[in-house]
CSV table of C-alpha atoms and ligand atoms in Angstrom, one decimal:
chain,number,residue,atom,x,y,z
A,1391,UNK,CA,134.9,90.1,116.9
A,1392,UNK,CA,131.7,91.5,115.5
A,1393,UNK,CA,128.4,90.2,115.7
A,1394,UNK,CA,127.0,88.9,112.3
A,1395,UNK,CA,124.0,89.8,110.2
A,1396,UNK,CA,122.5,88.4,107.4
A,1397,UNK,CA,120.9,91.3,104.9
A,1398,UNK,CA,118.2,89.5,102.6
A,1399,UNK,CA,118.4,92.4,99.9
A,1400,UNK,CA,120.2,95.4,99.2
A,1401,UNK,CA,119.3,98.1,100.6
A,1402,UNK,CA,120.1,102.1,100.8
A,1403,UNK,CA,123.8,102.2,101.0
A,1404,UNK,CA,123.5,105.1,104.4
A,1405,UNK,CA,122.4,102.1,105.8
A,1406,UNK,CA,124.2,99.3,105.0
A,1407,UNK,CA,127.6,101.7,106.1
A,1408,UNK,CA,125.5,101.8,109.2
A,1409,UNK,CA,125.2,98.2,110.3
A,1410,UNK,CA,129.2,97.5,108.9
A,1411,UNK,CA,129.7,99.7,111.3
A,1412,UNK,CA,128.9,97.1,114.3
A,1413,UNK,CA,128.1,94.1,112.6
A,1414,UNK,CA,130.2,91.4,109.9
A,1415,UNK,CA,127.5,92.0,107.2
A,1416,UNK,CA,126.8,89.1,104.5
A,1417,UNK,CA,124.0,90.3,102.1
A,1418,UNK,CA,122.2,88.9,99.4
A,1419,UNK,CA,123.9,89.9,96.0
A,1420,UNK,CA,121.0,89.8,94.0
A,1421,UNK,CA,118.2,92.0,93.9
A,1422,UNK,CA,115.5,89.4,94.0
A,1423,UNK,CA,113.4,88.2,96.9
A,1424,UNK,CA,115.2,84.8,98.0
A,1425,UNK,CA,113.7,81.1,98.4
A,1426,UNK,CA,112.9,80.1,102.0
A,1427,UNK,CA,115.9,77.5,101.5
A,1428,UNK,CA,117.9,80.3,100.9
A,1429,UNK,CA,117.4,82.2,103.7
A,1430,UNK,CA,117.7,79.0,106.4
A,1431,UNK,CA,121.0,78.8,104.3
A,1432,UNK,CA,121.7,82.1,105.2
A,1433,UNK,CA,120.6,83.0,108.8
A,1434,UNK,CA,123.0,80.4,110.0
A,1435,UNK,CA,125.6,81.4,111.3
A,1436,UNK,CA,124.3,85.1,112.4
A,1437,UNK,CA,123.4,87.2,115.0
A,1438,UNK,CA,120.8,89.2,113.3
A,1439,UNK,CA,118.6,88.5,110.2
A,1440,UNK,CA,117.3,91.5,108.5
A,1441,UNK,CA,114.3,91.0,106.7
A,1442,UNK,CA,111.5,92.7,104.2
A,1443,UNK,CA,108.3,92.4,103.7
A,1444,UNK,CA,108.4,89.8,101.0
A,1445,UNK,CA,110.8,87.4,103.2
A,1446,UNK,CA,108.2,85.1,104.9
A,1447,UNK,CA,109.9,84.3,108.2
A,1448,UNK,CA,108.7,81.3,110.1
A,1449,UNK,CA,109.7,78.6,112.9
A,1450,UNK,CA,111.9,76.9,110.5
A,1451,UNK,CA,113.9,79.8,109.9
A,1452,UNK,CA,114.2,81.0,113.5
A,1453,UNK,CA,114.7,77.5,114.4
A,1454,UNK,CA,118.2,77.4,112.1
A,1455,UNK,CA,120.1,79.7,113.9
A,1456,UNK,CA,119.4,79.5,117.6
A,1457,UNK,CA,121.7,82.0,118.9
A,1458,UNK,CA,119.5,84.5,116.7
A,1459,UNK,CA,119.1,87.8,118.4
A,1460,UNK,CA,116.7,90.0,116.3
A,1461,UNK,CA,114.8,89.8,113.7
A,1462,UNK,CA,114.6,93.8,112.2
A,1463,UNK,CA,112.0,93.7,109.5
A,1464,UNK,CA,112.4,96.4,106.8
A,1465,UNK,CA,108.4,97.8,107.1
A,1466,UNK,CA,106.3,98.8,109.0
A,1467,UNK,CA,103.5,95.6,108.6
A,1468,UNK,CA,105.4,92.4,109.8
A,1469,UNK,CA,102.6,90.2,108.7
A,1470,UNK,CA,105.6,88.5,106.6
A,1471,UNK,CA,106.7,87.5,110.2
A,1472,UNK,CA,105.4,84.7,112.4
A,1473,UNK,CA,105.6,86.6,115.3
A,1474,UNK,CA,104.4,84.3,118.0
A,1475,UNK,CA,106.5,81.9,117.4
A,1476,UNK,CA,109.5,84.6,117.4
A,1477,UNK,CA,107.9,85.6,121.1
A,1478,UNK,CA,107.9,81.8,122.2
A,1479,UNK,CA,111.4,81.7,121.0
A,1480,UNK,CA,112.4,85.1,123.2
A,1481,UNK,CA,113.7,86.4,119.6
A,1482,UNK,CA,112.7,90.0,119.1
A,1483,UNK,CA,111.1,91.3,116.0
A,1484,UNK,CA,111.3,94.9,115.2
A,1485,UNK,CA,109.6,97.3,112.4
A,1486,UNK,CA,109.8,100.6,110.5
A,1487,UNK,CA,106.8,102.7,111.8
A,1488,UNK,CA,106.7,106.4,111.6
A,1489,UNK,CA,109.3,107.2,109.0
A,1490,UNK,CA,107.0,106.0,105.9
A,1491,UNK,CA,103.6,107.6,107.0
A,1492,UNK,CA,103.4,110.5,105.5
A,1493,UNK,CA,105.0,109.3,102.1
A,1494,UNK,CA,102.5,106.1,102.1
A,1495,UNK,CA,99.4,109.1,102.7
A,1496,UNK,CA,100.6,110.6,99.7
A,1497,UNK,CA,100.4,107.3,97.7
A,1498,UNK,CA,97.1,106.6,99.2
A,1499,UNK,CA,95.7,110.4,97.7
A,1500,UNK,CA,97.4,109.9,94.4
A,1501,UNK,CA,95.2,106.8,93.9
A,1502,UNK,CA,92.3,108.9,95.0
A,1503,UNK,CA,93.3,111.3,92.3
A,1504,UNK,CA,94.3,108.8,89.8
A,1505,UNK,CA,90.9,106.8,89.8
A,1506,UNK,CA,88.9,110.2,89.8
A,1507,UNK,CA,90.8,111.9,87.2
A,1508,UNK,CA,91.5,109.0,85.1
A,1509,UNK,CA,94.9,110.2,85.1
A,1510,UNK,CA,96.7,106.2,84.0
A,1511,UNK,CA,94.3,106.2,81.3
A,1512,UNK,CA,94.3,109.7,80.1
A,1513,UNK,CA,98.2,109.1,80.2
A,1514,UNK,CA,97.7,106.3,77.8
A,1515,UNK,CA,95.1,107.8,75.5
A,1516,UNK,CA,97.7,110.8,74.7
A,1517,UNK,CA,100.9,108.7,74.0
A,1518,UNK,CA,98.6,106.3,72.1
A,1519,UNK,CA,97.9,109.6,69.5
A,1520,UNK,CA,95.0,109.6,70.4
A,1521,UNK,CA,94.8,113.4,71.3
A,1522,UNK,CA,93.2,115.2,68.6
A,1523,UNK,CA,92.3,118.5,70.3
A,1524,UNK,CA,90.3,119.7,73.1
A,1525,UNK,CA,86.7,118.0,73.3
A,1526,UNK,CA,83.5,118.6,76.0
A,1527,UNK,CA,83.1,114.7,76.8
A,1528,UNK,CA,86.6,114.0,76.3
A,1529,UNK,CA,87.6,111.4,79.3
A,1530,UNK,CA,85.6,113.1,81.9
A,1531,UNK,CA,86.2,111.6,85.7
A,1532,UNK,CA,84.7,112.7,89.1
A,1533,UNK,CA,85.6,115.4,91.3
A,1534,UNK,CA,87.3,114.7,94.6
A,1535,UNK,CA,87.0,118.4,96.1
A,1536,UNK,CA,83.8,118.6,98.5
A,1537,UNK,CA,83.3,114.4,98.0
A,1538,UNK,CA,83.0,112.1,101.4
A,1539,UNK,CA,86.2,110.0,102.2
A,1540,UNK,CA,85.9,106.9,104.4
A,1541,UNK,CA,89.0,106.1,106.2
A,1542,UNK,CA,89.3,102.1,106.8
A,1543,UNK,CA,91.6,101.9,109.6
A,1544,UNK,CA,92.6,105.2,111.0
A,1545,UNK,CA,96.1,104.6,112.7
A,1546,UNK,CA,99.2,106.8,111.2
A,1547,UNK,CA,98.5,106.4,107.6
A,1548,UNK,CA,94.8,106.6,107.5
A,1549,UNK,CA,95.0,110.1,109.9
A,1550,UNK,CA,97.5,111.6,107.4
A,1551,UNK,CA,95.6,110.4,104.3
A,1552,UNK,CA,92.5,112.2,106.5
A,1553,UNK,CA,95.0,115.4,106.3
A,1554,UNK,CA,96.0,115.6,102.7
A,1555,UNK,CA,91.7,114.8,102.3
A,1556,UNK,CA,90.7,118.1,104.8
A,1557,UNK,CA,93.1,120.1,102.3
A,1558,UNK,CA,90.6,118.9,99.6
A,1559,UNK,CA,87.6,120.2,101.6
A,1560,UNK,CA,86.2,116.3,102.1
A,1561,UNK,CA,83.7,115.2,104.3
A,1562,UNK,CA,85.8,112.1,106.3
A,1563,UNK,CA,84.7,109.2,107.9
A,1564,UNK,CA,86.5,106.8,109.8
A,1565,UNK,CA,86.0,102.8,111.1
A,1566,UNK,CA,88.1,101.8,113.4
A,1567,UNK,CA,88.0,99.8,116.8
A,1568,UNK,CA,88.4,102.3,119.0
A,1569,UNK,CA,87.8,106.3,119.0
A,1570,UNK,CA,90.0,108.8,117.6
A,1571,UNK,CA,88.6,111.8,119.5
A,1572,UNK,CA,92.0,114.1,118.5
A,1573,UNK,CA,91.2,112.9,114.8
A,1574,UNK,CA,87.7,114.3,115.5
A,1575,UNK,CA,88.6,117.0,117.0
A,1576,UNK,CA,91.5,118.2,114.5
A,1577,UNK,CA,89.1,117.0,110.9
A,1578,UNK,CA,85.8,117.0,111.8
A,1579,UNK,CA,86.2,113.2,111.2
A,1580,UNK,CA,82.9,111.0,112.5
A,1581,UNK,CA,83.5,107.5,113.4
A,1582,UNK,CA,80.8,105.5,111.7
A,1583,UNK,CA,80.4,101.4,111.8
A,1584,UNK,CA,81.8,100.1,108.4
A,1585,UNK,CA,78.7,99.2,106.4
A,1586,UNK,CA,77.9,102.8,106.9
A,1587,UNK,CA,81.1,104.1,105.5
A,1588,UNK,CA,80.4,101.8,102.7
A,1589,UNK,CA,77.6,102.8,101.8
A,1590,UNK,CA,78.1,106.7,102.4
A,1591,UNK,CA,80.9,107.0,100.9
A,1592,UNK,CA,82.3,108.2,97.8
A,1593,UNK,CA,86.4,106.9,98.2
A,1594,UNK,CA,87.0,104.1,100.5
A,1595,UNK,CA,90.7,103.9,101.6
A,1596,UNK,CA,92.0,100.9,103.6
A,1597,UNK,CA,94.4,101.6,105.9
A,1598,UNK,CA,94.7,98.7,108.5
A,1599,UNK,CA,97.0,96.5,109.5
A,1600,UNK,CA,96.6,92.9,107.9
A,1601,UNK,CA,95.8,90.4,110.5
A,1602,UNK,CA,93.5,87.1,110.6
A,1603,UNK,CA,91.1,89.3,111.5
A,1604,UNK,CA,90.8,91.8,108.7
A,1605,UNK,CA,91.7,89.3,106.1
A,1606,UNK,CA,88.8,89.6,103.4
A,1607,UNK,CA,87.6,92.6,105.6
A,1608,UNK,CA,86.4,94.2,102.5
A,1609,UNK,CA,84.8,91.5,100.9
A,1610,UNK,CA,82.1,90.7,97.8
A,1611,UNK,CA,78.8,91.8,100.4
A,1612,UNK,CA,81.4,94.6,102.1
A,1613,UNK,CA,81.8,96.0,98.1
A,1614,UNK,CA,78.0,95.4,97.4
A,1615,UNK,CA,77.6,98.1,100.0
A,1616,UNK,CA,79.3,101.1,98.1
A,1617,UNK,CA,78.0,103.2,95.9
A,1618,UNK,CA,78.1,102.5,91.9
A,1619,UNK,CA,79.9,106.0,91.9
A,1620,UNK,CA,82.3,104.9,94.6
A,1621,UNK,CA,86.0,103.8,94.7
A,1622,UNK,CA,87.8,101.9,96.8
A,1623,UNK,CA,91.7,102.3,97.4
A,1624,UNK,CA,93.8,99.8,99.1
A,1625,UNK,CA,97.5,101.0,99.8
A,1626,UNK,CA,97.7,98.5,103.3
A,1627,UNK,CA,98.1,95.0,102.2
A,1628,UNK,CA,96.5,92.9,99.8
A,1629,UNK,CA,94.2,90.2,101.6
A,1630,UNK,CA,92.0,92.9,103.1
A,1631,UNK,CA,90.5,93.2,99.8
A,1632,UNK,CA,88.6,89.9,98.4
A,1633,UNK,CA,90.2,90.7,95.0
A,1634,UNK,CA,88.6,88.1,93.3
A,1635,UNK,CA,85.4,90.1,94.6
A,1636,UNK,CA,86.9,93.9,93.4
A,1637,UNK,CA,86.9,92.3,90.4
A,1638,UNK,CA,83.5,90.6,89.7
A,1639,UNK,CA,82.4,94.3,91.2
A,1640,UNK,CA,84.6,96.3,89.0
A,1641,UNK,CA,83.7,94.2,85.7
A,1642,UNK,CA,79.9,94.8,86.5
A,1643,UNK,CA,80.4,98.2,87.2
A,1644,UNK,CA,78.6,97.7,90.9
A,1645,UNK,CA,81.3,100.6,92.1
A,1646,UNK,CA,83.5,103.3,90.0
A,1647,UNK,CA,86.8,101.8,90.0
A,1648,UNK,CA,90.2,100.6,92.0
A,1649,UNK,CA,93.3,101.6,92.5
A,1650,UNK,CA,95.6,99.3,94.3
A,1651,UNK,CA,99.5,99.3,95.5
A,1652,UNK,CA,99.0,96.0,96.6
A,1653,UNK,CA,97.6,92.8,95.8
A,1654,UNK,CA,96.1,89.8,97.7
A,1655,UNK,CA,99.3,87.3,96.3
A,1656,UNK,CA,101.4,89.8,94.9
A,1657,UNK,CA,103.4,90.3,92.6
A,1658,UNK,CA,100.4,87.5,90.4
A,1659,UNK,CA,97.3,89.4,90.0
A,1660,UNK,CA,93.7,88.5,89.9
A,1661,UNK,CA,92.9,87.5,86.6
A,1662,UNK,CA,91.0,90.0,84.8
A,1663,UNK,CA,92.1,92.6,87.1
A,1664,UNK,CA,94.8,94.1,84.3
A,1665,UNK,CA,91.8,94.2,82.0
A,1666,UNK,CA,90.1,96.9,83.8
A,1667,UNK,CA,90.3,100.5,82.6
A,1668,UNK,CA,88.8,101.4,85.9
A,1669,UNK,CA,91.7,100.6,88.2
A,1670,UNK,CA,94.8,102.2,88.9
A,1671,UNK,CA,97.6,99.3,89.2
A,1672,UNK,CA,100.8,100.3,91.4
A,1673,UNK,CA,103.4,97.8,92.2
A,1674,UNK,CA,104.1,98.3,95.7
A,1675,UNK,CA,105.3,101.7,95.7
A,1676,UNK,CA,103.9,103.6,99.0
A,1677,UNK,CA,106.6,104.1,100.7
A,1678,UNK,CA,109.3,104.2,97.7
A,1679,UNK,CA,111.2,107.4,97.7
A,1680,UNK,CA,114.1,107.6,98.1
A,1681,UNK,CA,114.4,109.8,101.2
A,1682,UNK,CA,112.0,107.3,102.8
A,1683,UNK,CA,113.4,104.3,102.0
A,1684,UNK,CA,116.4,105.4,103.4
A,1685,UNK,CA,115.2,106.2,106.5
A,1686,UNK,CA,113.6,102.7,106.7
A,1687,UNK,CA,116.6,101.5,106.2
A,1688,UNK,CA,118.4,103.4,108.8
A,1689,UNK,CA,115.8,102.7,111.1
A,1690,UNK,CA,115.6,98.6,110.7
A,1691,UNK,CA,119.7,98.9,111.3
A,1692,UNK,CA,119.4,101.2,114.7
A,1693,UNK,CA,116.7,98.5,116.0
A,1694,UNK,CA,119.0,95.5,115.0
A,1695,UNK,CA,122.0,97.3,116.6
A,1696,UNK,CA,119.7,98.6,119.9
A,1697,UNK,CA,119.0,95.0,120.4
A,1698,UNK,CA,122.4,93.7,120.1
A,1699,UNK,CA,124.0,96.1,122.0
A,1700,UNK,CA,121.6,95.4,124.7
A,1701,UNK,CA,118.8,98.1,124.6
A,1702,UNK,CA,115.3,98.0,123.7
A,1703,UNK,CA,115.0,99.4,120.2
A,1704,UNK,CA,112.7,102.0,119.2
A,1705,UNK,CA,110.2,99.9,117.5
A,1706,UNK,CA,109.3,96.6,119.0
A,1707,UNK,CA,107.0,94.8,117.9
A,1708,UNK,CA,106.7,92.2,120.8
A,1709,UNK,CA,108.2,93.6,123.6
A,1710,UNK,CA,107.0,90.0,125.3
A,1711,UNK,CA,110.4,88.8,124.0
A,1712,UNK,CA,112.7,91.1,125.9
A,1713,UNK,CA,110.8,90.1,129.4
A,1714,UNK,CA,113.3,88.7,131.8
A,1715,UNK,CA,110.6,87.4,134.0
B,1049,DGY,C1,105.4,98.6,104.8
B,1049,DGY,O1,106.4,99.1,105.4
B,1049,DGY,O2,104.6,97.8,105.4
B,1049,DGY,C2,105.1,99.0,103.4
B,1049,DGY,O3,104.2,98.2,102.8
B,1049,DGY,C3,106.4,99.1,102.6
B,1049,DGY,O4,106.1,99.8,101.5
């Protein structure tokens, strides 16, 4: 008999002919995020649960199925998962690292490009008709070649969203807990405290994981800090910002502009934030191609399988729960 797995939403089809390989697969047939009761509903009964980033997973789901074996979440941030409570339960919980970094970067520098170039709104202006011809003032935006970047955060996304900015010939600065002398080495990148990178800098891209910690990191005296000619990017997750903040900031034109991929209680938006010409709204979309989210997807399976077939999977996120001590 094959083990079981509960699938919470459909994903790239490489992948679920991956895990029907090894495991009785029951997935959920609509493609909408399901209800907490739902998923208790669901996860009993199985060996695995695999889970995305919009699934909040808790003790009360863990605690339905206690033969659970692994819980493979379909991203790399598993804020969505309680993982202490997973470790005190011995459950493993498992994430997608590597395979989305260099897709997310390149979300990341289209924002930096989108708020400098005005690109959403120059979009709209020429379907509206509003393109009469050539003009010397006509929706002029800011350069990003030769500006400083300031990298918030810079683990695997921040250092290859420090790449793509080298190829622009930026100056790069980076906060961070600890020193990133190889980043230093290979970009000229100087690590600075973060209220210096505010206030030097002329994009400011957040790039850390979400924790209690950096919750609000980038809040209404952190955004006081930048420059009224200064944007601020968030492609990591949405409480970092204070987005209630961005947007007393952005309405009062104390920095440039915005542009977001996430959103502090997404998919609901700050009020007033849709308002704003100086933002770039994305829905999500850092690591959505298709090549990558396939590979997500291939990867959350292996790391399911590698735990129910008894080995450590590639990406652990609490190896704690495989001790046999
Ligand atoms: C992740 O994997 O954490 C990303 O946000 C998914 O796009």
């Amino acid at each position: 008999m094959k083990p079981k797995i509960y699938v919470t939403r459909r994903l790239p089809q490489p992948a679920l002919d991956r895990i029907q390989e090894v495991f009785e697969m029951a997935i959920n047939p609509d493609d909408r995020v399901l209800t907490k009761a739902e998923i208790v509903a669901n996860v009993r009964g199985q060996d695995a649960l695999l889970c995305l980033l919009t699934d909040t997973i808790d003790a009360e789901i863990m605690d339905a199925e206690k033969n659970l074996r692994v819980l493979s979440n379909y991203a790399v941030g598993y804020n969505n998962v309680d993982v202490e409570a997973a470790t005190a339960r011995k459950l493993p919980v498992t994430n997608t690292p590597g395979v989305l970094t260099e897709t997310s970067a390149d979300l990341a520098f289209t924002l930096i490009l989108s708020v400098a170039r005005r690109v959403a709104e120059a979009d709209k202006f020429t379907r509206d008709g509003k393109f009469h011809g050539w003009g010397p003032m006509m929706l002029l935006g800011h350069d990003v070649y030769g500006k400083t970047l300031g990298i918030v955060g810079l683990g695997r996304i921040g250092l290859a969203t420090a790449r793509r900015a080298r190829g622009f010939g930026m100056n790069l600065l980076y906060a961070s807990r600890t020193p990133k002398p190889e980043a230093e080495a290979e970009l000229g990148a100087s690590r600075v405290e973060l209220d210096d990178l505010l206030t030097a800098s002329d994009f400011v891209s957040v790039h850390v994981p979400l924790s209690d910690e950096t919750t609000h990191v980038i809040g209404a005296r952190e955004i006081g800090l930048m420059k009224p000619t200064a944007f601020l990017i968030n492609t990591a997750r949405g409480p970092i910002v204070d987005e209630a903040a961005l947007v007393v900031a952005l309405r009062a034109g104390d920095i440039a502009g915005a542009g977001l991929d996430v959103y502090e209680s997404e998919p609901a938006l700050e009020p007033g934030l849709v308002e704003l010409e100086n933002t770039v709204l994305l829905p999500h979309v850092a690591s959505a191609t298709i090549e990558t989210r396939t590979k997500m997807a291939m990867l959350a399976a292996e790391n399911a399988i590698a735990v129910i077939e008894g080995r450590t999977p590639a990406h652990l996120v609490n190896p704690e729960a495989l001790d046999r001590a």
